[in-house]
Each structure stands twice: as structure tokens, then as C-alpha cells.
Coordinates of C-alpha atoms and ligand atoms in Angstrom, one line a residue:
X1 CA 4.9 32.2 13.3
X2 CA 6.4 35.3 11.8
X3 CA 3.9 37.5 12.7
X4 CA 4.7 37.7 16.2
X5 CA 7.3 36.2 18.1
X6 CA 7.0 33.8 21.6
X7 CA 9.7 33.1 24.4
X8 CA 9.7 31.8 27.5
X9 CA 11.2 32.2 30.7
X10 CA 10.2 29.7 34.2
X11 CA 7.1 30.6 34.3
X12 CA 6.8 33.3 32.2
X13 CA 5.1 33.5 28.8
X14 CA 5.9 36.6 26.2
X15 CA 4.4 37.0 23.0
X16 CA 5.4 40.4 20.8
X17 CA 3.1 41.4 18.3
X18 CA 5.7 41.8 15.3
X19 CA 3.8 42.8 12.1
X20 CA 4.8 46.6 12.1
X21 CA 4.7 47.2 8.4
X22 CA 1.2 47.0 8.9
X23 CA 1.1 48.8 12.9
X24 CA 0.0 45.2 14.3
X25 CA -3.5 45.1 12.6
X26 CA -5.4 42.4 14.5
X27 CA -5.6 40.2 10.6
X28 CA -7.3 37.2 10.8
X29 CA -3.3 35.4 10.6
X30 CA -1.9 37.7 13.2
X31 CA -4.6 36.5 15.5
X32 CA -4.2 33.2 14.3
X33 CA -0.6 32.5 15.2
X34 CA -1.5 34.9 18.4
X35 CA -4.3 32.3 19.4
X36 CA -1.2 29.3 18.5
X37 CA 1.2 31.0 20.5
X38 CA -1.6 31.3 24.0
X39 CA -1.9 27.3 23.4
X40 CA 0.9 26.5 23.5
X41 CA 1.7 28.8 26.4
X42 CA -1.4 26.7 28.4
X43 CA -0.1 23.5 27.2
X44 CA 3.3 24.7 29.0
X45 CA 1.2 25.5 32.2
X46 CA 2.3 28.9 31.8
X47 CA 2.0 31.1 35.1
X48 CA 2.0 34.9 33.0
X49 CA 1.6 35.9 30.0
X50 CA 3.1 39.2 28.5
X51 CA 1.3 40.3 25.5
X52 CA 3.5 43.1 24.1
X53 CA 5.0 45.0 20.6
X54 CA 8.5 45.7 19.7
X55 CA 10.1 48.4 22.4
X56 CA 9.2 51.6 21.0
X57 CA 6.7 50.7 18.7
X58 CA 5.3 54.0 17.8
X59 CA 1.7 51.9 17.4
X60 CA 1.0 48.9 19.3
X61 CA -2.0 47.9 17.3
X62 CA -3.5 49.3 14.8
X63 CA -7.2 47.5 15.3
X64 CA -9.0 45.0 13.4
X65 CA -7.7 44.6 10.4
X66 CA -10.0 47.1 8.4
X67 CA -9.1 45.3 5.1
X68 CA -11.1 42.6 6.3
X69 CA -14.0 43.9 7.6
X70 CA -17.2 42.6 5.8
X71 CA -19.1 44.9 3.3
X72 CA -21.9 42.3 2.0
X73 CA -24.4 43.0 5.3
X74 CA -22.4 40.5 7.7
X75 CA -22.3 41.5 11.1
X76 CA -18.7 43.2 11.1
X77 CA -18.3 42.1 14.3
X78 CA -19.4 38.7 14.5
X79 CA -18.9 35.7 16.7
X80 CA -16.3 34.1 15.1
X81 CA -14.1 37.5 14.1
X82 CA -10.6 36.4 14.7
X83 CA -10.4 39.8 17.1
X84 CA -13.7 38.6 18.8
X85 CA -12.1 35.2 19.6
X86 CA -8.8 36.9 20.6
X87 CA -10.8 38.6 23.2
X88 CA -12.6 35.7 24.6
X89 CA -9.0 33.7 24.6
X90 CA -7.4 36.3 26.7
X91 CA -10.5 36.5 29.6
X92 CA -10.3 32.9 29.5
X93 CA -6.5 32.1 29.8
X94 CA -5.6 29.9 32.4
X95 CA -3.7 32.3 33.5
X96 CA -2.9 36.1 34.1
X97 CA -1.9 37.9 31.2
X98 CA -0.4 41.4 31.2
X99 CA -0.6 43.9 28.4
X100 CA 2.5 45.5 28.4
X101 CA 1.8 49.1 25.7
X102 CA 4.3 51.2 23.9
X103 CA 2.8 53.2 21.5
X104 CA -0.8 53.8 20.5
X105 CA -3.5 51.5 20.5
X106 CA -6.5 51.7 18.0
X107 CA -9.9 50.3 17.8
X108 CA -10.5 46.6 18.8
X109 CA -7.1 46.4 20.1
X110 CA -7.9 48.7 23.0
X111 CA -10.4 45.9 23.7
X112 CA -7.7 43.4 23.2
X113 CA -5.8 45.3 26.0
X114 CA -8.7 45.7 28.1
X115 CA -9.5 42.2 28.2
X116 CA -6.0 41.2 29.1
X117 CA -5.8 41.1 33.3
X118 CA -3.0 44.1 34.0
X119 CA -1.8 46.6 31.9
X120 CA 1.2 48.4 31.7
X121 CA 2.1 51.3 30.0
X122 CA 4.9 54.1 28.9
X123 CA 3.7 57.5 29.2
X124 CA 3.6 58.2 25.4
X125 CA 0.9 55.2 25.1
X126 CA -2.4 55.9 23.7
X127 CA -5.9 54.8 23.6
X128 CA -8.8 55.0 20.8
X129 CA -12.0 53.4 20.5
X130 CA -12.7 54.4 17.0
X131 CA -15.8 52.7 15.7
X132 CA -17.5 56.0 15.6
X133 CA -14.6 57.0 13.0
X134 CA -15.0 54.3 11.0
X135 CA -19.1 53.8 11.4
X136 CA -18.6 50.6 12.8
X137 CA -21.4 49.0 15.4
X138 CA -19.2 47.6 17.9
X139 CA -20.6 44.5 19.4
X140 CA -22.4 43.7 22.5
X141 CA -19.4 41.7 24.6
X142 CA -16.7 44.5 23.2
X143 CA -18.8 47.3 24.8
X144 CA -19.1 45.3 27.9
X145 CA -15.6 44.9 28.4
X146 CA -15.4 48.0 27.7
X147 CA -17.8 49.6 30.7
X148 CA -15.7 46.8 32.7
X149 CA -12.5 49.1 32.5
X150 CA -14.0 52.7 32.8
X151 CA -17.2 54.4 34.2
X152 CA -19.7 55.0 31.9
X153 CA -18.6 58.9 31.1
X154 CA -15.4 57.9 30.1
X155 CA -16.8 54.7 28.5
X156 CA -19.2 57.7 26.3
X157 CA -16.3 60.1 26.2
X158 CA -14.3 57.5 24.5
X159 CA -16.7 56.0 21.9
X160 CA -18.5 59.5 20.6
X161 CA -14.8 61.4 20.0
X162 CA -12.9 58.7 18.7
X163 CA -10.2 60.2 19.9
X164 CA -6.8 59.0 21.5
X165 CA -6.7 59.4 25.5
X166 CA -3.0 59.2 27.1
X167 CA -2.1 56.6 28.8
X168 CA -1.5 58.8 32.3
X169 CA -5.1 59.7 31.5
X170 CA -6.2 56.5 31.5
X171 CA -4.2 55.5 34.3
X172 CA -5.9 58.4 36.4
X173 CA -9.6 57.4 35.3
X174 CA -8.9 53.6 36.5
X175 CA -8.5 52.2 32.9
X176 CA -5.1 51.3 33.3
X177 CA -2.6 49.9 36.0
X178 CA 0.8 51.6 36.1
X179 CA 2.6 54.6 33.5
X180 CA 5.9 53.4 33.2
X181 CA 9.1 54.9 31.9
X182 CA 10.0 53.6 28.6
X183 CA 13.6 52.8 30.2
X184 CA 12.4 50.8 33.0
X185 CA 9.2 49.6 31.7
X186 CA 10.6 46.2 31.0
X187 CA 11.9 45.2 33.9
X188 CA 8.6 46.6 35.8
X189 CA 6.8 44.2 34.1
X190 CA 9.3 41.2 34.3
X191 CA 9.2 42.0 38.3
X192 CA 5.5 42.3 38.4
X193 CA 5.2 38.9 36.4
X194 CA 7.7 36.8 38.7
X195 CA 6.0 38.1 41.9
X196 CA 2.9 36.7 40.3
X197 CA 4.8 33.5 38.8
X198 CA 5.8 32.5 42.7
X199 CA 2.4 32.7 44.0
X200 CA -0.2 29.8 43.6
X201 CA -1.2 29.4 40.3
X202 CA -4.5 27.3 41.1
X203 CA -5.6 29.9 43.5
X204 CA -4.6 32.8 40.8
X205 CA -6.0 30.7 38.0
X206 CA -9.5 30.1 39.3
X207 CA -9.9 33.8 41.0
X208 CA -9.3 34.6 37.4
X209 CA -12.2 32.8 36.7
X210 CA -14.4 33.7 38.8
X211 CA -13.8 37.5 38.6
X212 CA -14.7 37.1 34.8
X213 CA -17.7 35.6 35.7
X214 CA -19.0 37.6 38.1
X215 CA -17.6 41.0 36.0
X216 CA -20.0 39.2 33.2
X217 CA -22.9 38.4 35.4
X218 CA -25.2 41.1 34.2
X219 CA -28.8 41.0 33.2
X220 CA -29.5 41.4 29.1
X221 CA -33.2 40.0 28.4
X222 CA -33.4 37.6 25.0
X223 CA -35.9 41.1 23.8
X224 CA -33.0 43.8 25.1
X225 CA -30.4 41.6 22.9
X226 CA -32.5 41.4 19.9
X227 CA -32.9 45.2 20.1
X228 CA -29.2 45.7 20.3
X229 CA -28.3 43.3 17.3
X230 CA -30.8 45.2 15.5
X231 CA -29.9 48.5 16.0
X232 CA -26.2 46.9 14.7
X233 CA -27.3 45.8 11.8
X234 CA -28.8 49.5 10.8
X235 CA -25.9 50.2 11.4
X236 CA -23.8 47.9 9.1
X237 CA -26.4 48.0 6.6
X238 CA -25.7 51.6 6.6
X239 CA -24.0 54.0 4.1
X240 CA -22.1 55.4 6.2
X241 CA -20.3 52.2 7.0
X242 CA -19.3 51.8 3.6
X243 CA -18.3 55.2 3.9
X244 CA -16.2 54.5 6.6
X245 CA -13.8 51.9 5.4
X246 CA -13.4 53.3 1.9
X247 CA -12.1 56.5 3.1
X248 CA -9.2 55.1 4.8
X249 CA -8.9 52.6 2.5
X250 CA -8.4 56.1 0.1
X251 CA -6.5 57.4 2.8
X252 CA -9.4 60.6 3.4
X253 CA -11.5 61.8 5.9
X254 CA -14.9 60.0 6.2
X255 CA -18.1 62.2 5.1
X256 CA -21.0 60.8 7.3
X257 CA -24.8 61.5 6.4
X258 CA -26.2 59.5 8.7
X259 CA -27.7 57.3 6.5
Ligands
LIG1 O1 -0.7 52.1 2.8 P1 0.0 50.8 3.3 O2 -0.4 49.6 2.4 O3 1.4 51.0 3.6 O4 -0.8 50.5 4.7 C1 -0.8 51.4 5.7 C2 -2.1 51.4 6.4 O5 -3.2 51.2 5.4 C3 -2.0 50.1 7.2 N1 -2.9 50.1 8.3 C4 -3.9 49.2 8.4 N2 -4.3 48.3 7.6 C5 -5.5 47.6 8.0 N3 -6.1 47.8 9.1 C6 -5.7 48.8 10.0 N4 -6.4 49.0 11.1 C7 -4.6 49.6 9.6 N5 -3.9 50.6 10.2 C8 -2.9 50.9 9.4 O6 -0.6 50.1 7.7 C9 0.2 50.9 6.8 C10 0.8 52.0 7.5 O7 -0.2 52.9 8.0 P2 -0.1 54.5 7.9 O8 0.6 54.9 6.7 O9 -1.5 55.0 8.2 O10 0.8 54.7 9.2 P3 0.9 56.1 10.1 O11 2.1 55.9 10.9 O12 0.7 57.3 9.2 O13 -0.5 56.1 11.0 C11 -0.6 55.1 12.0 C12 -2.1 55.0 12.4 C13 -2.3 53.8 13.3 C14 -2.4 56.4 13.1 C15 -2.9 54.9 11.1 O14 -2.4 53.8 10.4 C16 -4.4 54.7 11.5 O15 -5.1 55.6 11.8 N6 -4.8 53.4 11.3 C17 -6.2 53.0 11.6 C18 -6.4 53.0 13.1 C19 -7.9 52.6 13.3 O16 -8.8 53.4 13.1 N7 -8.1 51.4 13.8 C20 -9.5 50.8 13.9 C21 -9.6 49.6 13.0 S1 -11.3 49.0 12.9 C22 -11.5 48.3 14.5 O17 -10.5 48.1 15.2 C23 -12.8 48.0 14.9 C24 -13.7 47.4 13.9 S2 -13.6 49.4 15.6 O18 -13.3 50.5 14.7 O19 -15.0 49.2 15.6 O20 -13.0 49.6 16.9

């Protein structure tokens, strides 16, 4: 695994996202050996997880990986996306994993982080949803975790700018758990983990569970779904989605015509 790296302490799980050449995009091998490393973490009976990059990463995660992203009328953002699994990993982890940020986070990772159970953050941390930047459809589960972490304003404000919101920002609007000094970040985290390592874990592990169920318990007829996926696919069938990835792929701004 030399995409990230994985130690353990007690009871304590940490994975680091180490890939920074290319800022920690979520490739399908990244997510692969991040996926390896959360197995063998469970296998372990792991009590936390701390899902983190190198300290003062000036990005976290740069998003899906956009080299990968299908342009022959796939669903960009299909079940079995390696960033689509990472997310359903995470919510499902046997135990609590925290999301400790230091630098900016970009697309799908911000869902990444949002599906983890606490996050942590320095105050130089940022957050962007950016399919609107990159005409992407985001999926149906990704937006719902996505009105899980913020009302529905923010949840709009986010999506339609594509812009970067601070992390003391998103601490303020409920999105996040704690702004952290860089300096003392570490240990925060390492304190907040072992308080949680000494409590029960079968009493942790199932609330877990039944928090994500009830979070996910909300009512989307067959007919509602089928309208969603369709709208999606306009949207990947679109020019503009092309448009999207071959301008950073030619390192330029987009040009969108809505078509
Ligand atoms: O030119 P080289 O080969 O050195 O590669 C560059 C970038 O192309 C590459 N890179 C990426 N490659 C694939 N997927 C990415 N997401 C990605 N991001 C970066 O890494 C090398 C260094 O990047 P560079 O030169 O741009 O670094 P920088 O320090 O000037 O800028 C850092 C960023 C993060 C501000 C910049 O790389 C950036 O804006 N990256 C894209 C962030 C983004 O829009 N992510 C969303 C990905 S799509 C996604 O997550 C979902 C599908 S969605 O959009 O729907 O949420």
C-alpha cells in the first residue's frame, strides 16, 4: 500500500491519505488500498479510525479522480465508483471513524468527510462541492449525505457556487465538529479517539448503526427515483460534461452552454 499509509495504536486505527503528487485524488487504487486498509482495521476489531493526510497538506483531497471519470454515457457516478463504495464503507464501519482535515477538500472527498462520523479540522481547512464546476450530476446517496451534514440553504449555497467554504464556517453552520489549531490538532484528535476507544464498543458500534439507518430512513418513490436518474443522465449525456473535464484536463476555465 503506497498510496496511503496505516498504523495502529490499542484501539486506534489511522490511515493517511499519502498520494500528494496527485493532492489525494480519490483513484480507483487510492480507494482500493483505502478500502484494504478499513478491513483490515475491522478484522483487528478496531475501536476508531482516523482517516487523515500528511500534517499540513495544503489539499486533503483533491476529489474523484477526474481522469477517471467516464465520458462514453456511463453514469459518472455509479454504483460501483471506487468513491461511491468508499462512502458506503465508511457509514458502515464497525466502528467510529474520524476525519481529521488539513488543507482543502474538493468534490467527492467532502462527501468522503461527511460520511465519516466526526470531523476535525485546522482553521485553514476548506470545503467544495464542485460538480457544478465540473458539470457533473452528483448522485442520489452523495446528495443525501450531503443534506445529512447541513440545512438545505447551505446544502444549495454549496452546490450552485462551487466554491470553497472555511472550515470555521462550516464548523458555525453545523457541518463540522471542532476548528483546531494546526499545533495541537493532533493530539485533540488522539484524546478524542481514546476517550471513545475506552467506552463500549458494542454499544458505540450498533448506535452507529442505527443512527445511519434512521439518518437514511427517508421516503423516495420507485417514480421520484426514476425521475432523479433521468434528469442525471441529461446531465452526463450533456456537452457540457464533456466540457467540464476537458477543461481541467487543459488546465482552463469551463465554458458552459447549457447544452
Ligand atoms: O498536471 P499534473 O499531471 O501534475 O496533475 C496535476 C492535476 O491535474 C492533478 N489533480 C488531479 N488529477 C485528477 N483528479 C483530480 N481531482 C485532481 N486534482 C488535481 O494533480 C496535479 C497537481 O494539481 P495542480 O497543479 O492543479 O495543483 P494546485 O496546487 O495548483 O491546485 C490544487 C487544486 C486542488 C486547487 C487543483 O488541483 C484542483 O482544483 N483540483 C480539482 C479539484 C476538483 O474540482 N475536484 C473535484 C473532482 S470531481 C469529483 O470529485 C466529483 C465527480 S464532483 O465534482 O461531482 O464532486
Amino acid at each position: 500500500m503506497d498510496l496511503i499509509t496505516l498504523s495502529q495504536d490499542a484501539h486506534v486505527g489511522t490511515i493517511t491519505l499519502n498520494n500528494s503528487p496527485k493532492h489525494n485524488a480519490l483513484s480507483h487504487l487510492l480507494v482500493a488500498q483505502i478500502m484494504e486498509a478499513l478491513k483490515q482495521l475491522e478484522l483487528a476489531k478496531t475501536r476508531v479510525v482516523i482517516l487523515r493526510a500528511p500534517e499540513n497538506s495544503k489539499v486533503w483531497s483533491a476529489g474523484h479522480d477526474i481522469g477517471e471519470l467516464p465520458e462514453d454515457g456511463r453514469d459518472p457516478l455509479g454504483w460501483a465508483d471506487p468513491l461511491r463504495e468508499l462512502v458506503r464503507t465508511i457509514e458502515t464501519f464497525s466502528a467510529p471513524v474520524i476525519a481529521l482535515i488539513d488543507g482543502g477538500v474538493w468534490g467527492g472527498a467532502v462527501e468522503v468527510v461527511l460520511a465519516c462520523d466526526i470531523i476535525i479540522a485546522t482553521p485553514e481547512s476548506t470545503f467544495a462541492v464542485t460538480p457544478a464546476k465540473l458539470g457533473v450530476p452528483y448522485n442520489v446517496s452523495g446528495m443525501m449525505t450531503f443534506m445529512s451534514a447541513a440545512s438545505l440553504r447551505i446544502v444549495k449555497e454549496l452546490a450552485f457556487t462551487a466554491l470553497p467554504i472555511s472550515a470555521t464556517r462550516a464548523e458555525h453552520v453545523g457541518m463540522i465538529n471542532h476548528v483546531i489549531e494546526s499545533a495541537d490538532i493532533d493530539a485533540f484528535t488522539r484524546a478524542m479517539a481514546a476517550t471513545i476507544a475506552a467506552n463500549a464498543p458494542l454499544s458505540i458500534s450498533v448506535m452507529k448503526e442505527q443512527l445511519r439507518v434512521l439518518a437514511g430512513a427517508k421516503p423516495l418513490t420507485p417514480r421520484g427515483f426514476e425521475k432523479v436518474q433521468g434528469l442525471r443522465r441529461v446531465v452526463y449525456d450533456s456537452l457540457d460534461y464533456h466540457e467540464g473535464i476537458r477543461a481541467f484536463k487543459e488546465k482552463r476555465k469551463p465554458v458552459f452552454n447549457g447544452t
